[in-house]
PDB file of C-alpha atoms in Angstrom:
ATOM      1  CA  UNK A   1       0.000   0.000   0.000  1.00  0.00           C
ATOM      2  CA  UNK A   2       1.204   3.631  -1.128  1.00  0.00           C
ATOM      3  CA  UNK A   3      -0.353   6.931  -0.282  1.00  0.00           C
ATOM      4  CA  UNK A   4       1.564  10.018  -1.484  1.00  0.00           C
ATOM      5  CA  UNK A   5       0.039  13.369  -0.341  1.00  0.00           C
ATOM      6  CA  UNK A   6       0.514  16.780  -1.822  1.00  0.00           C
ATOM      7  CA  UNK A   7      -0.282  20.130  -1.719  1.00  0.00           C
ATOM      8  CA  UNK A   8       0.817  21.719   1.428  1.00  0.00           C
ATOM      9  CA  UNK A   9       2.801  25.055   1.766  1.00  0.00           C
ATOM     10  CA  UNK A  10       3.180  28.615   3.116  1.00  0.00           C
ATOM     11  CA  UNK A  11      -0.327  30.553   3.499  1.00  0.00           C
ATOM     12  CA  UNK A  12      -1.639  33.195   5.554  1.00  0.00           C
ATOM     13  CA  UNK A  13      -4.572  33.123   7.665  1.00  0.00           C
ATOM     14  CA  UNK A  14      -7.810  32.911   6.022  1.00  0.00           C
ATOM     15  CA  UNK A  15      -6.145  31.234   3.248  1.00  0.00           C
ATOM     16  CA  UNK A  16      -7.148  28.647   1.132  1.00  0.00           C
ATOM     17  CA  UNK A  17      -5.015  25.202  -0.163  1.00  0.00           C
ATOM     18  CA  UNK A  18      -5.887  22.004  -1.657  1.00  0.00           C
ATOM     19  CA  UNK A  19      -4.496  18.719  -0.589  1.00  0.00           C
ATOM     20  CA  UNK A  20      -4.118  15.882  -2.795  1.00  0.00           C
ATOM     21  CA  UNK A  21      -3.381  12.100  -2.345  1.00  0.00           C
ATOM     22  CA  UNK A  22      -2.551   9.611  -4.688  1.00  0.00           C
ATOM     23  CA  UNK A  23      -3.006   6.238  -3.702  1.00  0.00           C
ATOM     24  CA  UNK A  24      -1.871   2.453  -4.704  1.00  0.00           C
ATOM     25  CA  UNK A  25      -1.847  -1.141  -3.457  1.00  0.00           C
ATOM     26  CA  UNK A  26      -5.208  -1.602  -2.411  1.00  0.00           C
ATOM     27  CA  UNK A  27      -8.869  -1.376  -3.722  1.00  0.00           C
ATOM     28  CA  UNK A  28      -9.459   2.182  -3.817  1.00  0.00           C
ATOM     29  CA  UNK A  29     -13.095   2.586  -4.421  1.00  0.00           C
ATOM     30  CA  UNK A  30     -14.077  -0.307  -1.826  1.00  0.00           C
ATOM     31  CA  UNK A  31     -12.081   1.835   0.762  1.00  0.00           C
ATOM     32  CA  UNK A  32     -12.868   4.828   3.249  1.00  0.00           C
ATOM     33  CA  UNK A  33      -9.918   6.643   3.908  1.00  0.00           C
ATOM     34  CA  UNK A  34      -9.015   9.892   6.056  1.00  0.00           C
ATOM     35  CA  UNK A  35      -6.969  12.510   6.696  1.00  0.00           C
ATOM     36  CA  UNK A  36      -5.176  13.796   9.797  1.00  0.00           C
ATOM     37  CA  UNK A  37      -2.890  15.774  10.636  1.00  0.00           C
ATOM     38  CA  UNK A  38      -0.106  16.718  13.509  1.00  0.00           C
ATOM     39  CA  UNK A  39       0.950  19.973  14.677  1.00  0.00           C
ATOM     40  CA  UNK A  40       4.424  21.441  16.182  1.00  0.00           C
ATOM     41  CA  UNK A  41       4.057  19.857  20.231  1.00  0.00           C
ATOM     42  CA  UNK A  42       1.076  17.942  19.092  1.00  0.00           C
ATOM     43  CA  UNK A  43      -0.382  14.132  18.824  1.00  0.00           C
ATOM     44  CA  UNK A  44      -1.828  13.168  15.470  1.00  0.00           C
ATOM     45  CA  UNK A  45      -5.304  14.260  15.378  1.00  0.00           C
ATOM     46  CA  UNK A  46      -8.068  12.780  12.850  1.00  0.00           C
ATOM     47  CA  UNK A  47      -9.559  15.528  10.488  1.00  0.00           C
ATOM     48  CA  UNK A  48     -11.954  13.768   8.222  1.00  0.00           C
ATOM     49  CA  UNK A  49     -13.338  10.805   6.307  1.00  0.00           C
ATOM     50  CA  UNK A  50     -14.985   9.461   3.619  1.00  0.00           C
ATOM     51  CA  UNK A  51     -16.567   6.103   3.101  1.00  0.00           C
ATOM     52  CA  UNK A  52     -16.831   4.297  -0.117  1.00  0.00           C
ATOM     53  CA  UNK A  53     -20.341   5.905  -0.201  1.00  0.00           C
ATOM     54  CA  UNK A  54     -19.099   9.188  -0.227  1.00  0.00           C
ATOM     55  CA  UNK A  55     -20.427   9.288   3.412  1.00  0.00           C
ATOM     56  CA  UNK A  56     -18.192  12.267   5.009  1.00  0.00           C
ATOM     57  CA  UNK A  57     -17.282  13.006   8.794  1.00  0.00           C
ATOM     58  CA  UNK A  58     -15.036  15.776  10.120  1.00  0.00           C
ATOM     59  CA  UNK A  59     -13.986  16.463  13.262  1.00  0.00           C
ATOM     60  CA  UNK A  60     -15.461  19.569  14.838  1.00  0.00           C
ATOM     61  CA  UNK A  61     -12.451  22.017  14.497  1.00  0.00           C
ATOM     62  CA  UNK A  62     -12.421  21.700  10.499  1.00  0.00           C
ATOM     63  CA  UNK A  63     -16.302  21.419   9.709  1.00  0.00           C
ATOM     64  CA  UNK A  64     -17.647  24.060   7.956  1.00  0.00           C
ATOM     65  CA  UNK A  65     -13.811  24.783   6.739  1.00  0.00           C
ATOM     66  CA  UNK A  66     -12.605  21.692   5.267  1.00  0.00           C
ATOM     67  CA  UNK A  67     -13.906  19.194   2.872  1.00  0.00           C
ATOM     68  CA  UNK A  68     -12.936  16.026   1.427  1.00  0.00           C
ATOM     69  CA  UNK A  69     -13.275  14.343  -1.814  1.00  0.00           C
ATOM     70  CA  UNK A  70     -12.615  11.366  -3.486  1.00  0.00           C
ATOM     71  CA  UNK A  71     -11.737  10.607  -7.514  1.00  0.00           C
ATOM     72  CA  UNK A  72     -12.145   6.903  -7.895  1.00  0.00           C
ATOM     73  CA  UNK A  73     -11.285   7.151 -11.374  1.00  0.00           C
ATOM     74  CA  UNK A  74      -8.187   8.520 -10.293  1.00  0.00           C
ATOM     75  CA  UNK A  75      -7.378   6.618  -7.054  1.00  0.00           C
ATOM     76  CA  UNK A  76      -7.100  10.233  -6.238  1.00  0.00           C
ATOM     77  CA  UNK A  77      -8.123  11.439  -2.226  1.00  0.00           C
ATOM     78  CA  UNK A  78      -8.389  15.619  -1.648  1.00  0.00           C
ATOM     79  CA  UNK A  79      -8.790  17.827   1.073  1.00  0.00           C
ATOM     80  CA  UNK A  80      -9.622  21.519   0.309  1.00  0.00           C
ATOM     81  CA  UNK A  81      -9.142  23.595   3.232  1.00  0.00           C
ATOM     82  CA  UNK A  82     -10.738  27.107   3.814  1.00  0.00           C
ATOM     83  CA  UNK A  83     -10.310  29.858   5.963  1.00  0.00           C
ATOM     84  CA  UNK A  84      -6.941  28.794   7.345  1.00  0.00           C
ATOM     85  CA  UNK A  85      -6.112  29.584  10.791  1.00  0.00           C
ATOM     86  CA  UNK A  86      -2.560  29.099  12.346  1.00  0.00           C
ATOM     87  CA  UNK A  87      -3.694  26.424  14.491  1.00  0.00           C
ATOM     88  CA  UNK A  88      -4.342  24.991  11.514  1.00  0.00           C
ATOM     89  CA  UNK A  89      -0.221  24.568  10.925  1.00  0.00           C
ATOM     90  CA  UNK A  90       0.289  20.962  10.864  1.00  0.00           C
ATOM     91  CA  UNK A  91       1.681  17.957   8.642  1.00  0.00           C
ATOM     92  CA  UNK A  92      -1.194  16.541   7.091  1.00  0.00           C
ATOM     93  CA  UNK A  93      -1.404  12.518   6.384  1.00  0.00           C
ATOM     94  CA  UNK A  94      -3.975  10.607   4.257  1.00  0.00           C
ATOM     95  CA  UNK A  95      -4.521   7.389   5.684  1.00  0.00           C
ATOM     96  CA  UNK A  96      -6.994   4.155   5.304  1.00  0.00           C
ATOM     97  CA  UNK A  97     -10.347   4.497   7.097  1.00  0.00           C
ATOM     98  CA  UNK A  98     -13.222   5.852   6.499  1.00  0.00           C
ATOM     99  CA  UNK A  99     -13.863   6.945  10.200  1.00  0.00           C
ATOM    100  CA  UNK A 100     -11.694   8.126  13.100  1.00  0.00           C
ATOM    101  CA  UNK A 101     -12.493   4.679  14.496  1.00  0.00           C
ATOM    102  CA  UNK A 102     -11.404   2.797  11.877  1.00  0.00           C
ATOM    103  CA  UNK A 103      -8.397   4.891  10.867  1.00  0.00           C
ATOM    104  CA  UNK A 104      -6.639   4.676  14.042  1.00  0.00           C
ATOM    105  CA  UNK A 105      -7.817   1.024  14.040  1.00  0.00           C
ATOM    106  CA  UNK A 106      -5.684   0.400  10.734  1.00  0.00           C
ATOM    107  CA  UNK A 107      -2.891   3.009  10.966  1.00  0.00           C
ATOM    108  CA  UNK A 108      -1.716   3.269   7.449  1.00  0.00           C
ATOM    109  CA  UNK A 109      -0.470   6.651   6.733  1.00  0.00           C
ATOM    110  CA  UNK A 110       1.561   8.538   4.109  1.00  0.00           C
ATOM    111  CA  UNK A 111       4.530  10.678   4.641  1.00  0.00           C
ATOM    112  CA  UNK A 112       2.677  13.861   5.067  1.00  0.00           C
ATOM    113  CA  UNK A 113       2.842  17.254   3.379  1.00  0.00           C
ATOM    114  CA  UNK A 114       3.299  20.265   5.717  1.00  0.00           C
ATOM    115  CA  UNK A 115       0.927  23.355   5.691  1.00  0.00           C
ATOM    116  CA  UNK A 116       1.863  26.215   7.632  1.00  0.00           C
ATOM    117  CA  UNK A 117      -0.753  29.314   8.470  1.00  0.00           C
ATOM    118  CA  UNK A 118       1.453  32.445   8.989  1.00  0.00           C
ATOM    119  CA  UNK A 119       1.092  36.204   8.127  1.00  0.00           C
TER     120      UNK A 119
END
């Protein structure tokens, strides 16, 4: 299993970026998968997921700001984030799972791509 995210960068608050994840080794469109991320002095904290459905969750600090997508054609996963905030800054993994549950419950995660939120 591969999952290669992208996307990340420098952008100050209020910002917007999309992330992208590419993704191989496994039956993509019979999978949920998720993103989290981890911040400078933090633990890795679930953001979102999506379910082969399309069913999405987020976790309270991102809804409303982020979303996530899915290209099956692609084996592609996104996550465009709005309004950036610096507490926001964090490296941001796409993992297997479609819930927070499940995610931690599997634990396969990409290298991560870093976004930073800075003026």
């Amino acid at each position: 299993i591969q999952l290669k995210e992208s996307g990340g960068g420098l952008v100050q608050p209020g910002g917007s970026l999309r992330l992208s994840c590419v993704a191989s080794g496994f039956t993509f469109n019979n999978s949920g998968l998720s993103w989290a991320r981890q911040g400078p002095g933090k633990g890795r904290e679930w953001v979102s997921g999506i379910w082969r459905d399309g069913y999405t969750e987020y976790a309270d600090s991102v809804k409303g700001r982020f979303t996530i997508s899915r290209d099956n054609a692609k084996n592609m996963l996104y996550l465009q984030l709005n309004d950036l905030q610096p507490d926001d800054t964090a490296k941001y993994y796409c993992g297997l799972g479609g819930s927070e549950t499940a995610a931690w419950r599997l634990d396969c995660w990409g290298q991560g791509t870093q976004v930073t939120v800075s003026s």
